[in-house]
Amino acid sequence: MKVLIAEDENISRMVLAKALANHGYEVLQAHDGQEAWDVFQKEKEDIHIAILDWQMPRMDGIELCQKIKDASLSHYVYVIFLTGKKDIDSIVEGLERGADDYLPKPFDRRELLSRLKVGLRLIEFEKALREANVKLHALAITDGLTGISNRRAIFERLRSEISRAVRENSPFCLIMLDIDHFKKVNDIYGHSAGDKVLVEIVNRIKSELRPHDDIGRYGGEEFMVGISKTDSKISRVIAERLRTCICETPFQIEGGKIDVSISLGVVDFMPSRDHDINDLLEAMIKAVDIALYKAKEAGRNRVVYDSVV
């Protein structure tokens, strides 16, 4: 683990560096605050602990601490002030300005290592908390069965992409698809087989889309696909491709193969800057839902198109 030492007193800095190096730390040294900031900017993704002298030329420890804390980082940097100040007011000021701990001068090696261990525990805790939050966020926006966006997340993705389409004055296509007679699959072959069919359908659809296209589970057997920068002619080709990738190849389940088809509603639009994003999304969802209904009413396993002005 890399530790940054910013200390203008050569002997004190060398003693600190040697003590840390002897205990497995990789030490980066700076003679003053500005040099320390320059080093930090180059090595910031690897520096996890900073030991800063309070009073240094060109930039003092307080300012340097604030710069480090304000930096955009993927991890926590534990800052320890090294100071000869003994009064409570100074110590409180340092802690309130962003420092995590302080070490009085002259320092005791055992106290230094103990305070570093405290910092390491906090760093590991913050890392675990950050990773847990990432996992929780993923769970909150992901459909547990298929691994794609859930209803809430796909709405947010669509809102974002429609907003971009309006800004860039580029076409956007929304597809809603429904698995034909999916209830029969569950009733005849069981929910486990039904789940396998759902997962395979998603995998097939994803294989036909571009990496940046959006797909989400809208309901039980309904899905939404958002395709940006795609005009009506291409959107029709894509929708037909999605339909055929499902119906032309039987699905393998335990005990045999079954045929599955989907019905699709497709809506596209060419935006203008006058469009309200929320109103436009609502209008598109309403229109694509009607188009899907027409596809099912017309016999299923087909695509019905519409547009939003």
PDB file of C-alpha atoms in Angstrom:
ATOM      1  CA  MET A   1       0.000   0.000   0.000  1.00  0.00           C
ATOM      2  CA  LYS A   2       1.319   3.415  -0.957  1.00  0.00           C
ATOM      3  CA  VAL A   3       1.731   6.105   1.698  1.00  0.00           C
ATOM      4  CA  LEU A   4       2.446   9.732   0.866  1.00  0.00           C
ATOM      5  CA  ILE A   5       4.673  11.601   3.329  1.00  0.00           C
ATOM      6  CA  ALA A   6       4.747  15.397   3.050  1.00  0.00           C
ATOM      7  CA  GLU A   7       7.303  16.813   5.478  1.00  0.00           C
ATOM      8  CA  ASP A   8       9.784  19.651   4.948  1.00  0.00           C
ATOM      9  CA  GLU A   9      12.129  18.513   7.748  1.00  0.00           C
ATOM     10  CA  ASN A  10      14.516  16.060   6.100  1.00  0.00           C
ATOM     11  CA  ILE A  11      15.420  14.010   9.167  1.00  0.00           C
ATOM     12  CA  SER A  12      11.819  13.644  10.315  1.00  0.00           C
ATOM     13  CA  ARG A  13      10.738  12.636   6.800  1.00  0.00           C
ATOM     14  CA  MET A  14      13.542  10.081   6.438  1.00  0.00           C
ATOM     15  CA  VAL A  15      12.783   8.517   9.830  1.00  0.00           C
ATOM     16  CA  LEU A  16       9.100   8.267   8.918  1.00  0.00           C
ATOM     17  CA  ALA A  17       9.863   6.759   5.521  1.00  0.00           C
ATOM     18  CA  LYS A  18      12.245   4.168   6.955  1.00  0.00           C
ATOM     19  CA  ALA A  19       9.795   3.131   9.674  1.00  0.00           C
ATOM     20  CA  LEU A  20       7.022   2.622   7.131  1.00  0.00           C
ATOM     21  CA  ALA A  21       9.225   0.874   4.567  1.00  0.00           C
ATOM     22  CA  ASN A  22      10.399  -1.578   7.237  1.00  0.00           C
ATOM     23  CA  HIS A  23       6.760  -2.585   7.763  1.00  0.00           C
ATOM     24  CA  GLY A  24       5.942  -3.191   4.116  1.00  0.00           C
ATOM     25  CA  TYR A  25       4.558   0.179   3.060  1.00  0.00           C
ATOM     26  CA  GLU A  26       5.530   1.713  -0.276  1.00  0.00           C
ATOM     27  CA  VAL A  27       6.514   5.273   0.549  1.00  0.00           C
ATOM     28  CA  LEU A  28       6.271   8.381  -1.626  1.00  0.00           C
ATOM     29  CA  GLN A  29       8.049  11.456  -0.260  1.00  0.00           C
ATOM     30  CA  ALA A  30       7.596  15.192  -0.797  1.00  0.00           C
ATOM     31  CA  HIS A  31       9.556  18.135   0.615  1.00  0.00           C
ATOM     32  CA  ASP A  32       6.666  20.617   0.678  1.00  0.00           C
ATOM     33  CA  GLY A  33       2.928  20.866   0.164  1.00  0.00           C
ATOM     34  CA  GLN A  34       2.980  21.729  -3.535  1.00  0.00           C
ATOM     35  CA  GLU A  35       5.344  18.876  -4.365  1.00  0.00           C
ATOM     36  CA  ALA A  36       3.130  16.544  -2.343  1.00  0.00           C
ATOM     37  CA  TRP A  37       0.075  17.665  -4.319  1.00  0.00           C
ATOM     38  CA  ASP A  38       1.926  17.087  -7.595  1.00  0.00           C
ATOM     39  CA  VAL A  39       2.897  13.584  -6.473  1.00  0.00           C
ATOM     40  CA  PHE A  40      -0.630  12.870  -5.309  1.00  0.00           C
ATOM     41  CA  GLN A  41      -2.148  13.870  -8.643  1.00  0.00           C
ATOM     42  CA  LYS A  42       0.138  11.415 -10.447  1.00  0.00           C
ATOM     43  CA  GLU A  43      -0.323   8.544  -7.994  1.00  0.00           C
ATOM     44  CA  LYS A  44      -3.770   9.254  -6.526  1.00  0.00           C
ATOM     45  CA  GLU A  45      -5.360   5.940  -7.514  1.00  0.00           C
ATOM     46  CA  ASP A  46      -2.704   4.063  -5.526  1.00  0.00           C
ATOM     47  CA  ILE A  47      -2.250   6.340  -2.496  1.00  0.00           C
ATOM     48  CA  HIS A  48      -4.425   5.259   0.435  1.00  0.00           C
ATOM     49  CA  ILE A  49      -2.721   7.034   3.361  1.00  0.00           C
ATOM     50  CA  ALA A  50      -1.233  10.536   3.523  1.00  0.00           C
ATOM     51  CA  ILE A  51       0.894  11.767   6.422  1.00  0.00           C
ATOM     52  CA  LEU A  52       1.086  15.554   6.186  1.00  0.00           C
ATOM     53  CA  ASP A  53       3.116  18.034   8.151  1.00  0.00           C
ATOM     54  CA  TRP A  54       0.938  20.898   9.317  1.00  0.00           C
ATOM     55  CA  GLN A  55       3.330  23.715   8.392  1.00  0.00           C
ATOM     56  CA  MET A  56       5.135  23.427   5.040  1.00  0.00           C
ATOM     57  CA  PRO A  57       6.417  25.817   2.352  1.00  0.00           C
ATOM     58  CA  ARG A  58       4.288  26.659  -0.709  1.00  0.00           C
ATOM     59  CA  MET A  59       1.212  24.840   0.619  1.00  0.00           C
ATOM     60  CA  ASP A  60       0.426  23.988   4.237  1.00  0.00           C
ATOM     61  CA  GLY A  61      -1.011  20.704   5.447  1.00  0.00           C
ATOM     62  CA  ILE A  62      -4.523  22.109   5.912  1.00  0.00           C
ATOM     63  CA  GLU A  63      -4.819  23.196   2.274  1.00  0.00           C
ATOM     64  CA  LEU A  64      -3.223  19.987   1.027  1.00  0.00           C
ATOM     65  CA  CYS A  65      -5.599  17.893   3.127  1.00  0.00           C
ATOM     66  CA  GLN A  66      -8.608  19.710   1.701  1.00  0.00           C
ATOM     67  CA  LYS A  67      -7.353  19.225  -1.861  1.00  0.00           C
ATOM     68  CA  ILE A  68      -6.903  15.504  -1.272  1.00  0.00           C
ATOM     69  CA  LYS A  69     -10.346  15.152   0.293  1.00  0.00           C
ATOM     70  CA  ASP A  70     -11.948  17.104  -2.561  1.00  0.00           C
ATOM     71  CA  ALA A  71     -10.283  14.975  -5.234  1.00  0.00           C
ATOM     72  CA  SER A  72     -12.521  12.636  -7.211  1.00  0.00           C
ATOM     73  CA  LEU A  73     -11.346   9.180  -6.171  1.00  0.00           C
ATOM     74  CA  SER A  74     -12.590   5.618  -6.256  1.00  0.00           C
ATOM     75  CA  HIS A  75     -11.323   4.989  -2.722  1.00  0.00           C
ATOM     76  CA  TYR A  76     -10.856   6.657   0.652  1.00  0.00           C
ATOM     77  CA  VAL A  77      -7.582   8.402   1.555  1.00  0.00           C
ATOM     78  CA  TYR A  78      -6.808   8.373   5.274  1.00  0.00           C
ATOM     79  CA  VAL A  79      -5.039  11.605   6.278  1.00  0.00           C
ATOM     80  CA  ILE A  80      -2.857  11.951   9.364  1.00  0.00           C
ATOM     81  CA  PHE A  81      -1.537  15.357  10.410  1.00  0.00           C
ATOM     82  CA  LEU A  82       2.013  15.456  11.709  1.00  0.00           C
ATOM     83  CA  THR A  83       2.262  18.454  14.018  1.00  0.00           C
ATOM     84  CA  GLY A  84       4.117  20.005  16.888  1.00  0.00           C
ATOM     85  CA  LYS A  85       0.962  21.855  17.933  1.00  0.00           C
ATOM     86  CA  LYS A  86      -0.243  20.686  21.315  1.00  0.00           C
ATOM     87  CA  ASP A  87      -3.255  22.925  21.972  1.00  0.00           C
ATOM     88  CA  ILE A  88      -6.726  21.445  21.634  1.00  0.00           C
ATOM     89  CA  ASP A  89      -7.983  24.244  19.366  1.00  0.00           C
ATOM     90  CA  SER A  90      -5.363  23.452  16.712  1.00  0.00           C
ATOM     91  CA  ILE A  91      -6.038  19.729  16.881  1.00  0.00           C
ATOM     92  CA  VAL A  92      -9.786  20.274  16.572  1.00  0.00           C
ATOM     93  CA  GLU A  93      -9.232  22.643  13.639  1.00  0.00           C
ATOM     94  CA  GLY A  94      -7.174  20.036  11.800  1.00  0.00           C
ATOM     95  CA  LEU A  95      -9.763  17.316  12.319  1.00  0.00           C
ATOM     96  CA  GLU A  96     -12.601  19.618  11.302  1.00  0.00           C
ATOM     97  CA  ARG A  97     -10.750  20.587   8.110  1.00  0.00           C
ATOM     98  CA  GLY A  98     -10.656  16.972   6.941  1.00  0.00           C
ATOM     99  CA  ALA A  99      -7.889  15.097   8.747  1.00  0.00           C
ATOM    100  CA  ASP A 100      -8.734  11.656  10.110  1.00  0.00           C
ATOM    101  CA  ASP A 101      -6.084  11.595  12.824  1.00  0.00           C
ATOM    102  CA  TYR A 102      -3.019  13.434  14.054  1.00  0.00           C
ATOM    103  CA  LEU A 103       0.430  12.441  15.269  1.00  0.00           C
ATOM    104  CA  PRO A 104       2.375  14.728  17.622  1.00  0.00           C
ATOM    105  CA  LYS A 105       6.004  15.645  17.007  1.00  0.00           C
ATOM    106  CA  PRO A 106       8.321  14.091  17.945  1.00  0.00           C
ATOM    107  CA  PHE A 107       6.450  10.871  17.178  1.00  0.00           C
ATOM    108  CA  ASP A 108       6.838   7.452  18.732  1.00  0.00           C
ATOM    109  CA  ARG A 109       7.287   4.654  16.164  1.00  0.00           C
ATOM    110  CA  ARG A 110       4.864   2.340  17.962  1.00  0.00           C
ATOM    111  CA  GLU A 111       2.202   5.048  18.094  1.00  0.00           C
ATOM    112  CA  LEU A 112       2.739   5.760  14.389  1.00  0.00           C
ATOM    113  CA  LEU A 113       2.220   2.110  13.425  1.00  0.00           C
ATOM    114  CA  SER A 114      -0.812   1.795  15.691  1.00  0.00           C
ATOM    115  CA  ARG A 115      -2.458   4.829  14.132  1.00  0.00           C
ATOM    116  CA  LEU A 116      -1.717   3.448  10.669  1.00  0.00           C
ATOM    117  CA  LYS A 117      -3.452   0.202  11.630  1.00  0.00           C
ATOM    118  CA  VAL A 118      -6.517   2.226  12.612  1.00  0.00           C
ATOM    119  CA  GLY A 119      -6.380   3.878   9.211  1.00  0.00           C
ATOM    120  CA  LEU A 120      -6.095   0.521   7.451  1.00  0.00           C
ATOM    121  CA  ARG A 121      -9.158  -0.779   9.276  1.00  0.00           C
ATOM    122  CA  LEU A 122     -11.167   2.266   8.222  1.00  0.00           C
ATOM    123  CA  ILE A 123      -9.928   1.964   4.623  1.00  0.00           C
ATOM    124  CA  GLU A 124     -10.952  -1.712   4.477  1.00  0.00           C
ATOM    125  CA  PHE A 125     -14.319  -0.916   6.027  1.00  0.00           C
ATOM    126  CA  GLU A 126     -14.929   1.883   3.516  1.00  0.00           C
ATOM    127  CA  LYS A 127     -13.936  -0.434   0.654  1.00  0.00           C
ATOM    128  CA  ALA A 128     -16.325  -3.144   1.849  1.00  0.00           C
ATOM    129  CA  LEU A 129     -19.103  -0.576   2.279  1.00  0.00           C
ATOM    130  CA  ARG A 130     -18.518   0.813  -1.217  1.00  0.00           C
ATOM    131  CA  GLU A 131     -18.602  -2.688  -2.735  1.00  0.00           C
ATOM    132  CA  ALA A 132     -21.775  -3.520  -0.816  1.00  0.00           C
ATOM    133  CA  ASN A 133     -23.425  -0.335  -2.085  1.00  0.00           C
ATOM    134  CA  VAL A 134     -22.478  -1.237  -5.658  1.00  0.00           C
ATOM    135  CA  LYS A 135     -24.071  -4.664  -5.211  1.00  0.00           C
ATOM    136  CA  LEU A 136     -27.188  -3.178  -3.620  1.00  0.00           C
ATOM    137  CA  HIS A 137     -27.530  -0.692  -6.452  1.00  0.00           C
ATOM    138  CA  ALA A 138     -27.181  -3.489  -8.999  1.00  0.00           C
ATOM    139  CA  LEU A 139     -29.860  -5.507  -7.204  1.00  0.00           C
ATOM    140  CA  ALA A 140     -32.160  -2.492  -7.120  1.00  0.00           C
ATOM    141  CA  ILE A 141     -32.045  -1.982 -10.889  1.00  0.00           C
ATOM    142  CA  THR A 142     -31.670  -5.564 -12.136  1.00  0.00           C
ATOM    143  CA  ASP A 143     -34.261  -8.218 -12.860  1.00  0.00           C
ATOM    144  CA  GLY A 144     -33.271 -11.131 -10.669  1.00  0.00           C
ATOM    145  CA  LEU A 145     -34.067 -13.858 -13.206  1.00  0.00           C
ATOM    146  CA  THR A 146     -32.779 -12.492 -16.493  1.00  0.00           C
ATOM    147  CA  GLY A 147     -30.053 -10.103 -15.323  1.00  0.00           C
ATOM    148  CA  ILE A 148     -31.358  -7.207 -17.432  1.00  0.00           C
ATOM    149  CA  SER A 149     -32.834  -3.913 -16.235  1.00  0.00           C
ATOM    150  CA  ASN A 150     -36.006  -4.158 -14.177  1.00  0.00           C
ATOM    151  CA  ARG A 151     -39.089  -2.027 -14.842  1.00  0.00           C
ATOM    152  CA  ARG A 152     -37.890   0.952 -12.831  1.00  0.00           C
ATOM    153  CA  ALA A 153     -34.417   0.893 -14.350  1.00  0.00           C
ATOM    154  CA  ILE A 154     -35.537   0.538 -17.964  1.00  0.00           C
ATOM    155  CA  PHE A 155     -37.808   3.566 -17.521  1.00  0.00           C
ATOM    156  CA  GLU A 156     -34.823   5.588 -16.311  1.00  0.00           C
ATOM    157  CA  ARG A 157     -32.665   4.331 -19.172  1.00  0.00           C
ATOM    158  CA  LEU A 158     -35.358   5.160 -21.721  1.00  0.00           C
ATOM    159  CA  ARG A 159     -35.845   8.624 -20.232  1.00  0.00           C
ATOM    160  CA  SER A 160     -32.104   9.231 -20.488  1.00  0.00           C
ATOM    161  CA  GLU A 161     -31.871   8.004 -24.081  1.00  0.00           C
ATOM    162  CA  ILE A 162     -34.925   9.963 -25.195  1.00  0.00           C
ATOM    163  CA  SER A 163     -33.445  13.077 -23.602  1.00  0.00           C
ATOM    164  CA  ARG A 164     -30.252  12.486 -25.552  1.00  0.00           C
ATOM    165  CA  ALA A 165     -32.222  11.952 -28.769  1.00  0.00           C
ATOM    166  CA  VAL A 166     -33.988  15.284 -28.234  1.00  0.00           C
ATOM    167  CA  ARG A 167     -30.696  17.088 -27.596  1.00  0.00           C
ATOM    168  CA  GLU A 168     -29.022  15.536 -30.638  1.00  0.00           C
ATOM    169  CA  ASN A 169     -32.130  15.658 -32.830  1.00  0.00           C
ATOM    170  CA  SER A 170     -31.687  11.966 -33.663  1.00  0.00           C
ATOM    171  CA  PRO A 171     -34.319   9.225 -34.158  1.00  0.00           C
ATOM    172  CA  PHE A 172     -35.300   6.806 -31.421  1.00  0.00           C
ATOM    173  CA  CYS A 173     -37.177   3.513 -31.521  1.00  0.00           C
ATOM    174  CA  LEU A 174     -39.104   1.800 -28.714  1.00  0.00           C
ATOM    175  CA  ILE A 175     -40.099  -1.861 -28.932  1.00  0.00           C
ATOM    176  CA  MET A 176     -42.430  -3.678 -26.560  1.00  0.00           C
ATOM    177  CA  LEU A 177     -42.638  -7.443 -26.932  1.00  0.00           C
ATOM    178  CA  ASP A 178     -44.737 -10.115 -25.294  1.00  0.00           C
ATOM    179  CA  ILE A 179     -44.221 -13.893 -25.265  1.00  0.00           C
ATOM    180  CA  ASP A 180     -47.187 -15.515 -26.962  1.00  0.00           C
ATOM    181  CA  HIS A 181     -49.263 -17.817 -24.724  1.00  0.00           C
ATOM    182  CA  PHE A 182     -46.500 -17.950 -22.134  1.00  0.00           C
ATOM    183  CA  LYS A 183     -48.941 -19.013 -19.431  1.00  0.00           C
ATOM    184  CA  LYS A 184     -49.352 -22.329 -21.262  1.00  0.00           C
ATOM    185  CA  VAL A 185     -45.607 -22.924 -21.055  1.00  0.00           C
ATOM    186  CA  ASN A 186     -45.741 -22.539 -17.275  1.00  0.00           C
ATOM    187  CA  ASP A 187     -48.934 -24.590 -16.951  1.00  0.00           C
ATOM    188  CA  ILE A 188     -47.774 -27.488 -19.126  1.00  0.00           C
ATOM    189  CA  TYR A 189     -44.027 -27.651 -18.492  1.00  0.00           C
ATOM    190  CA  GLY A 190     -43.727 -25.946 -15.099  1.00  0.00           C
ATOM    191  CA  HIS A 191     -42.320 -22.648 -13.883  1.00  0.00           C
ATOM    192  CA  SER A 192     -38.740 -23.913 -13.951  1.00  0.00           C
ATOM    193  CA  ALA A 193     -39.045 -24.547 -17.688  1.00  0.00           C
ATOM    194  CA  GLY A 194     -40.769 -21.186 -18.072  1.00  0.00           C
ATOM    195  CA  ASP A 195     -37.874 -19.446 -16.354  1.00  0.00           C
ATOM    196  CA  LYS A 196     -35.394 -21.133 -18.694  1.00  0.00           C
ATOM    197  CA  VAL A 197     -37.411 -19.961 -21.681  1.00  0.00           C
ATOM    198  CA  LEU A 198     -37.442 -16.384 -20.347  1.00  0.00           C
ATOM    199  CA  VAL A 199     -33.676 -16.383 -19.870  1.00  0.00           C
ATOM    200  CA  GLU A 200     -33.053 -17.856 -23.319  1.00  0.00           C
ATOM    201  CA  ILE A 201     -35.381 -15.329 -24.952  1.00  0.00           C
ATOM    202  CA  VAL A 202     -33.453 -12.481 -23.335  1.00  0.00           C
ATOM    203  CA  ASN A 203     -30.138 -13.985 -24.451  1.00  0.00           C
ATOM    204  CA  ARG A 204     -31.351 -14.309 -28.031  1.00  0.00           C
ATOM    205  CA  ILE A 205     -32.681 -10.762 -28.099  1.00  0.00           C
ATOM    206  CA  LYS A 206     -29.459  -9.353 -26.651  1.00  0.00           C
ATOM    207  CA  SER A 207     -27.468 -11.181 -29.318  1.00  0.00           C
ATOM    208  CA  GLU A 208     -29.400  -9.252 -31.985  1.00  0.00           C
ATOM    209  CA  LEU A 209     -28.910  -5.836 -30.365  1.00  0.00           C
ATOM    210  CA  ARG A 210     -25.990  -3.456 -30.210  1.00  0.00           C
ATOM    211  CA  PRO A 211     -24.073  -3.264 -26.912  1.00  0.00           C
ATOM    212  CA  HIS A 212     -25.475   0.203 -26.138  1.00  0.00           C
ATOM    213  CA  ASP A 213     -29.121  -0.648 -26.888  1.00  0.00           C
ATOM    214  CA  ASP A 214     -31.355  -0.896 -23.825  1.00  0.00           C
ATOM    215  CA  ILE A 215     -33.452  -3.896 -22.821  1.00  0.00           C
ATOM    216  CA  GLY A 216     -35.526  -4.315 -19.682  1.00  0.00           C
ATOM    217  CA  ARG A 217     -38.230  -6.501 -18.233  1.00  0.00           C
ATOM    218  CA  TYR A 218     -41.467  -4.526 -18.259  1.00  0.00           C
ATOM    219  CA  GLY A 219     -43.677  -7.182 -16.686  1.00  0.00           C
ATOM    220  CA  GLY A 220     -43.955 -10.938 -16.286  1.00  0.00           C
ATOM    221  CA  GLU A 221     -43.416 -11.883 -19.935  1.00  0.00           C
ATOM    222  CA  GLU A 222     -43.231  -8.395 -21.423  1.00  0.00           C
ATOM    223  CA  PHE A 223     -39.993  -6.662 -22.350  1.00  0.00           C
ATOM    224  CA  MET A 224     -38.980  -3.242 -23.626  1.00  0.00           C
ATOM    225  CA  VAL A 225     -36.145  -2.446 -26.000  1.00  0.00           C
ATOM    226  CA  GLY A 226     -34.849   1.061 -26.659  1.00  0.00           C
ATOM    227  CA  ILE A 227     -32.816   1.621 -29.823  1.00  0.00           C
ATOM    228  CA  SER A 228     -31.173   4.992 -30.389  1.00  0.00           C
ATOM    229  CA  LYS A 229     -30.171   6.649 -33.672  1.00  0.00           C
ATOM    230  CA  THR A 230     -32.380   4.273 -35.647  1.00  0.00           C
ATOM    231  CA  ASP A 231     -34.891   5.421 -38.242  1.00  0.00           C
ATOM    232  CA  SER A 232     -38.210   3.732 -39.009  1.00  0.00           C
ATOM    233  CA  LYS A 233     -36.827   1.623 -41.852  1.00  0.00           C
ATOM    234  CA  ILE A 234     -34.069   0.094 -39.752  1.00  0.00           C
ATOM    235  CA  SER A 235     -36.329  -0.317 -36.708  1.00  0.00           C
ATOM    236  CA  ARG A 236     -38.633  -2.513 -38.773  1.00  0.00           C
ATOM    237  CA  VAL A 237     -35.712  -4.699 -39.808  1.00  0.00           C
ATOM    238  CA  ILE A 238     -34.561  -5.011 -36.191  1.00  0.00           C
ATOM    239  CA  ALA A 239     -38.043  -5.884 -34.933  1.00  0.00           C
ATOM    240  CA  GLU A 240     -38.442  -8.619 -37.561  1.00  0.00           C
ATOM    241  CA  ARG A 241     -35.019  -9.939 -36.676  1.00  0.00           C
ATOM    242  CA  LEU A 242     -36.035 -10.170 -33.019  1.00  0.00           C
ATOM    243  CA  ARG A 243     -39.223 -11.984 -33.929  1.00  0.00           C
ATOM    244  CA  THR A 244     -37.506 -14.545 -36.153  1.00  0.00           C
ATOM    245  CA  CYS A 245     -34.663 -15.221 -33.704  1.00  0.00           C
ATOM    246  CA  ILE A 246     -37.312 -16.460 -31.267  1.00  0.00           C
ATOM    247  CA  CYS A 247     -39.761 -18.337 -33.475  1.00  0.00           C
ATOM    248  CA  GLU A 248     -37.392 -20.033 -35.930  1.00  0.00           C
ATOM    249  CA  THR A 249     -35.387 -22.036 -33.390  1.00  0.00           C
ATOM    250  CA  PRO A 250     -37.179 -24.285 -30.840  1.00  0.00           C
ATOM    251  CA  PHE A 251     -36.328 -23.921 -27.153  1.00  0.00           C
ATOM    252  CA  GLN A 252     -34.646 -26.823 -25.399  1.00  0.00           C
ATOM    253  CA  ILE A 253     -36.196 -27.672 -22.047  1.00  0.00           C
ATOM    254  CA  GLU A 254     -36.078 -30.723 -19.848  1.00  0.00           C
ATOM    255  CA  GLY A 255     -37.884 -33.469 -21.708  1.00  0.00           C
ATOM    256  CA  GLY A 256     -37.735 -32.014 -25.200  1.00  0.00           C
ATOM    257  CA  LYS A 257     -38.100 -28.929 -27.343  1.00  0.00           C
ATOM    258  CA  ILE A 258     -40.916 -26.401 -27.589  1.00  0.00           C
ATOM    259  CA  ASP A 259     -41.787 -23.705 -30.093  1.00  0.00           C
ATOM    260  CA  VAL A 260     -42.142 -20.174 -28.769  1.00  0.00           C
ATOM    261  CA  SER A 261     -43.097 -16.961 -30.549  1.00  0.00           C
ATOM    262  CA  ILE A 262     -43.359 -13.306 -29.611  1.00  0.00           C
ATOM    263  CA  SER A 263     -45.544 -10.379 -30.607  1.00  0.00           C
ATOM    264  CA  LEU A 264     -44.009  -6.937 -30.951  1.00  0.00           C
ATOM    265  CA  GLY A 265     -45.202  -3.353 -30.987  1.00  0.00           C
ATOM    266  CA  VAL A 266     -42.789  -0.820 -32.444  1.00  0.00           C
ATOM    267  CA  VAL A 267     -42.884   2.964 -32.170  1.00  0.00           C
ATOM    268  CA  ASP A 268     -40.323   5.391 -33.530  1.00  0.00           C
ATOM    269  CA  PHE A 269     -40.051   9.152 -33.613  1.00  0.00           C
ATOM    270  CA  MET A 270     -37.869  11.994 -34.782  1.00  0.00           C
ATOM    271  CA  PRO A 271     -37.652  14.413 -31.854  1.00  0.00           C
ATOM    272  CA  SER A 272     -37.496  18.163 -31.687  1.00  0.00           C
ATOM    273  CA  ARG A 273     -36.290  20.405 -28.882  1.00  0.00           C
ATOM    274  CA  ASP A 274     -39.898  21.348 -28.162  1.00  0.00           C
ATOM    275  CA  HIS A 275     -40.648  17.894 -26.761  1.00  0.00           C
ATOM    276  CA  ASP A 276     -41.071  17.448 -23.009  1.00  0.00           C
ATOM    277  CA  ILE A 277     -39.130  14.300 -22.084  1.00  0.00           C
ATOM    278  CA  ASN A 278     -41.631  12.879 -19.601  1.00  0.00           C
ATOM    279  CA  ASP A 279     -44.616  13.579 -21.866  1.00  0.00           C
ATOM    280  CA  LEU A 280     -42.781  12.046 -24.796  1.00  0.00           C
ATOM    281  CA  LEU A 281     -41.875   8.891 -22.866  1.00  0.00           C
ATOM    282  CA  GLU A 282     -45.462   8.529 -21.682  1.00  0.00           C
ATOM    283  CA  ALA A 283     -46.767   8.982 -25.238  1.00  0.00           C
ATOM    284  CA  MET A 284     -44.317   6.431 -26.620  1.00  0.00           C
ATOM    285  CA  ILE A 285     -45.192   3.822 -23.999  1.00  0.00           C
ATOM    286  CA  LYS A 286     -48.886   4.330 -24.637  1.00  0.00           C
ATOM    287  CA  ALA A 287     -48.414   4.074 -28.406  1.00  0.00           C
ATOM    288  CA  VAL A 288     -46.168   1.004 -28.264  1.00  0.00           C
ATOM    289  CA  ASP A 289     -48.587  -0.711 -25.874  1.00  0.00           C
ATOM    290  CA  ILE A 290     -51.414  -0.150 -28.372  1.00  0.00           C
ATOM    291  CA  ALA A 291     -49.222  -1.447 -31.208  1.00  0.00           C
ATOM    292  CA  LEU A 292     -48.434  -4.592 -29.208  1.00  0.00           C
ATOM    293  CA  TYR A 293     -52.133  -5.104 -28.483  1.00  0.00           C
ATOM    294  CA  LYS A 294     -52.876  -4.880 -32.211  1.00  0.00           C
ATOM    295  CA  ALA A 295     -50.160  -7.444 -32.950  1.00  0.00           C
ATOM    296  CA  LYS A 296     -51.731  -9.900 -30.521  1.00  0.00           C
ATOM    297  CA  GLU A 297     -55.246  -9.210 -31.782  1.00  0.00           C
ATOM    298  CA  ALA A 298     -54.085  -9.842 -35.351  1.00  0.00           C
ATOM    299  CA  GLY A 299     -52.976 -13.368 -34.519  1.00  0.00           C
ATOM    300  CA  ARG A 300     -49.679 -12.986 -32.598  1.00  0.00           C
ATOM    301  CA  ASN A 301     -46.157 -13.818 -33.808  1.00  0.00           C
ATOM    302  CA  ARG A 302     -46.030 -10.565 -35.736  1.00  0.00           C
ATOM    303  CA  VAL A 303     -44.913  -6.949 -35.581  1.00  0.00           C
ATOM    304  CA  VAL A 304     -47.142  -3.868 -35.639  1.00  0.00           C
ATOM    305  CA  TYR A 305     -45.620  -0.428 -36.203  1.00  0.00           C
ATOM    306  CA  ASP A 306     -46.632   3.077 -35.214  1.00  0.00           C
ATOM    307  CA  SER A 307     -44.989   6.452 -34.768  1.00  0.00           C
ATOM    308  CA  VAL A 308     -45.151   9.377 -32.374  1.00  0.00           C
ATOM    309  CA  VAL A 309     -45.194  12.863 -33.857  1.00  0.00           C
TER     310      VAL A 309
END
